[in-house]
């Protein structure tokens, strides 16, 4: 059976926000709590959450008991370092996982339905990198089969996994996303997206 791990990337210090965006209220939860709830509904084998800045506060306030928490001590180095840390750890301790699906903690509208569609494509096409496409957006969530783990393990900068995707363009497949792919970088963006969320509920 094809076993997938989902990695929620939540280690950043939200420097443009001035506070922990992971803990901002979202519905009856928090931004990160909402994303974790969505991924727990996905047809995956294991769920990992990478924390860094504010990790003690987050662990105290969000129930992560159904996930495996990884702490990135070098979170200041950016997203790439979280991807590398998670992949090294998973490669070592979970050799039965065939692919990793990376999800951002600040894309609150990405649904479990959409993530399952990505996994479905992977089950049909096990060798491809699967990225998200929406109009002029392409990127995360992104799924990497195991053969790309060595490249992911060597990442360190804030570019995330873009360089691995760009280097392997001939292996990339896209899934068109109906969900809102917006992420939250500023408090204004949070307020605007939270209003959209509240009006839809």
Coordinates of C-alpha atoms in Angstrom, one line a residue:
X1 CA 0.0 0.0 0.0
X2 CA 1.2 3.5 -0.8
X3 CA 1.8 5.4 2.4
X4 CA 1.8 9.1 2.5
X5 CA 3.0 11.5 5.2
X6 CA 1.6 15.0 5.5
X7 CA 3.9 17.7 6.8
X8 CA 2.4 20.9 8.2
X9 CA 5.0 23.7 8.0
X10 CA 4.4 26.0 11.0
X11 CA 7.9 27.0 12.3
X12 CA 8.1 30.6 11.2
X13 CA 8.0 33.6 13.6
X14 CA 5.5 35.6 11.4
X15 CA 7.9 38.6 11.4
X16 CA 5.5 40.7 9.3
X17 CA 2.7 40.0 11.7
X18 CA 4.5 40.8 15.0
X19 CA 2.9 37.9 16.8
X20 CA 2.4 34.1 16.3
X21 CA 0.0 33.8 13.4
X22 CA -0.3 30.1 14.1
X23 CA -2.4 31.1 17.2
X24 CA -4.6 33.7 15.6
X25 CA -8.3 32.8 16.1
X26 CA -10.0 30.9 13.2
X27 CA -13.6 29.7 13.7
X28 CA -13.7 28.0 17.0
X29 CA -10.0 27.1 16.8
X30 CA -6.8 28.8 15.7
X31 CA -5.1 29.2 12.3
X32 CA -2.8 26.2 12.9
X33 CA -5.5 24.2 14.7
X34 CA -7.8 24.6 11.7
X35 CA -5.2 23.4 9.3
X36 CA -4.4 20.4 11.5
X37 CA -8.1 19.5 11.7
X38 CA -8.3 19.6 7.9
X39 CA -5.2 17.4 7.4
X40 CA -6.4 14.9 10.0
X41 CA -9.4 14.3 7.7
X42 CA -7.1 13.4 4.8
X43 CA -6.4 9.8 3.7
X44 CA -2.8 9.9 4.9
X45 CA -0.7 7.5 7.0
X46 CA 1.0 9.9 9.4
X47 CA 0.7 13.7 10.1
X48 CA 3.8 15.7 11.1
X49 CA 3.8 19.3 12.3
X50 CA 7.1 21.3 12.2
X51 CA 7.3 24.0 14.9
X52 CA 10.0 26.5 15.6
X53 CA 9.3 30.0 16.9
X54 CA 6.6 30.0 19.6
X55 CA 6.8 26.2 19.8
X56 CA 6.1 26.0 23.6
X57 CA 3.2 28.4 23.4
X58 CA 1.7 26.5 20.4
X59 CA 2.1 23.1 22.1
X60 CA 0.4 24.5 25.2
X61 CA -2.6 25.9 23.3
X62 CA -3.2 23.6 20.3
X63 CA -4.1 19.9 20.6
X64 CA -1.4 18.2 18.4
X65 CA -1.8 14.7 20.1
X66 CA -2.8 13.0 16.8
X67 CA 0.3 14.4 15.0
X68 CA 4.0 13.9 15.4
X69 CA 5.6 17.2 16.4
X70 CA 9.1 18.0 15.0
X71 CA 11.0 21.1 16.4
X72 CA 13.2 23.1 14.0
X73 CA 15.7 24.8 16.2
X74 CA 17.0 26.6 13.0
X75 CA 13.7 28.1 12.0
X76 CA 15.3 31.5 11.3
X77 CA 16.9 29.9 8.2
X78 CA 13.5 29.8 6.6
X79 CA 11.1 27.3 5.1
X80 CA 13.8 25.2 3.4
X81 CA 15.3 24.3 6.7
X82 CA 11.9 23.0 8.0
X83 CA 11.4 20.9 4.8
X84 CA 14.9 19.5 5.2
X85 CA 14.6 18.8 8.9
X86 CA 11.2 17.0 8.4
X87 CA 12.5 14.9 5.5
X88 CA 15.7 13.8 7.3
X89 CA 13.7 12.8 10.4
X90 CA 11.0 11.0 8.4
X91 CA 13.5 9.3 6.1
X92 CA 15.3 7.9 9.2
X93 CA 12.3 7.0 11.4
X94 CA 9.5 6.3 8.9
X95 CA 11.1 4.4 6.0
X96 CA 7.6 3.0 5.0
X97 CA 6.4 6.4 3.8
X98 CA 6.5 6.6 0.0
X99 CA 5.7 10.3 -0.4
X100 CA 5.4 13.6 1.6
X101 CA 2.7 16.2 1.1
X102 CA 3.8 19.6 2.4
X103 CA 1.1 22.0 3.6
X104 CA 1.5 25.5 5.0
X105 CA 0.0 26.5 8.4
X106 CA -1.2 29.8 7.0
X107 CA -3.3 28.6 4.0
X108 CA -6.6 28.1 5.9
X109 CA -8.9 27.5 3.0
X110 CA -7.1 24.4 1.6
X111 CA -9.6 21.6 2.2
X112 CA -9.1 17.9 3.0
X113 CA -11.1 17.2 -0.2
X114 CA -8.4 19.0 -2.3
X115 CA -5.5 17.3 -0.5
X116 CA -7.1 13.9 -1.1
X117 CA -7.3 14.8 -4.8
X118 CA -3.5 15.3 -4.8
X119 CA -3.0 12.0 -3.1
X120 CA -5.3 10.3 -5.6
X121 CA -3.2 11.6 -8.5
X122 CA -0.1 10.4 -6.7
X123 CA -1.6 6.9 -6.4
X124 CA -2.0 6.9 -10.2
X125 CA 1.3 8.5 -10.9
X126 CA 3.8 7.6 -8.2
X127 CA 6.9 9.2 -9.7
X128 CA 5.7 12.8 -10.2
X129 CA 6.0 15.8 -8.0
X130 CA 2.5 17.2 -7.7
X131 CA 2.0 20.9 -7.2
X132 CA -1.0 23.1 -6.7
X133 CA -2.2 25.4 -9.5
X134 CA -4.8 28.2 -9.2
X135 CA -5.0 30.8 -12.0
X136 CA -1.5 32.4 -11.8
X137 CA -0.6 30.7 -8.5
X138 CA 1.5 27.5 -8.5
X139 CA 3.1 26.0 -5.4
X140 CA 2.2 24.6 -2.1
X141 CA 0.5 22.2 -1.2
X142 CA 3.1 20.1 -2.9
X143 CA 3.7 16.3 -2.9
X144 CA 7.1 14.7 -3.4
X145 CA 7.7 11.0 -4.0
X146 CA 10.5 9.3 -2.0
X147 CA 13.0 9.5 -4.8
X148 CA 13.2 13.3 -4.3
X149 CA 13.9 13.1 -0.5
X150 CA 17.7 13.5 -0.9
X151 CA 17.2 16.8 -2.7
X152 CA 14.7 18.0 0.0
X153 CA 17.2 17.0 2.7
X154 CA 19.7 19.5 1.4
X155 CA 17.5 22.6 1.4
X156 CA 18.4 25.4 3.7
X157 CA 17.1 28.8 2.5
X158 CA 13.8 30.5 2.6
X159 CA 12.9 29.5 -1.0
X160 CA 11.2 26.4 0.3
X161 CA 11.2 23.5 -2.3
X162 CA 11.0 25.8 -5.4
X163 CA 14.5 24.9 -6.5
X164 CA 13.7 21.1 -6.4
X165 CA 10.5 21.7 -8.4
X166 CA 12.4 23.9 -11.0
X167 CA 15.2 21.4 -11.3
X168 CA 12.8 18.6 -12.0
X169 CA 10.2 20.4 -14.3
X170 CA 9.8 17.3 -16.5
X171 CA 8.5 15.4 -13.4
X172 CA 5.9 17.9 -12.3
X173 CA 2.2 17.4 -12.5
X174 CA -0.4 20.0 -11.5
X175 CA -3.7 19.7 -9.7
X176 CA -6.1 22.7 -10.3
X177 CA -7.3 23.9 -6.9
X178 CA -10.9 25.3 -6.5
X179 CA -10.0 26.4 -2.9
X180 CA -8.7 29.8 -2.0
X181 CA -4.9 29.4 -2.0
X182 CA -4.2 32.7 -0.2
X183 CA -1.8 32.6 2.6
X184 CA -1.6 35.0 5.5
X185 CA 1.5 37.2 5.8
X186 CA 0.1 40.4 7.4
X187 CA -2.5 41.2 10.0
X188 CA -4.5 43.0 7.3
X189 CA -4.5 39.8 5.2
X190 CA -5.6 37.8 8.2
X191 CA -8.5 40.2 8.9
X192 CA -9.7 40.2 5.3
X193 CA -9.5 36.4 4.9
X194 CA -11.1 35.8 8.3
X195 CA -14.1 38.0 7.2
X196 CA -14.4 35.8 4.1
X197 CA -14.3 32.7 6.3
X198 CA -16.9 34.1 8.7
X199 CA -19.2 35.1 5.9
X200 CA -19.0 31.6 4.4
X201 CA -20.0 29.9 7.7

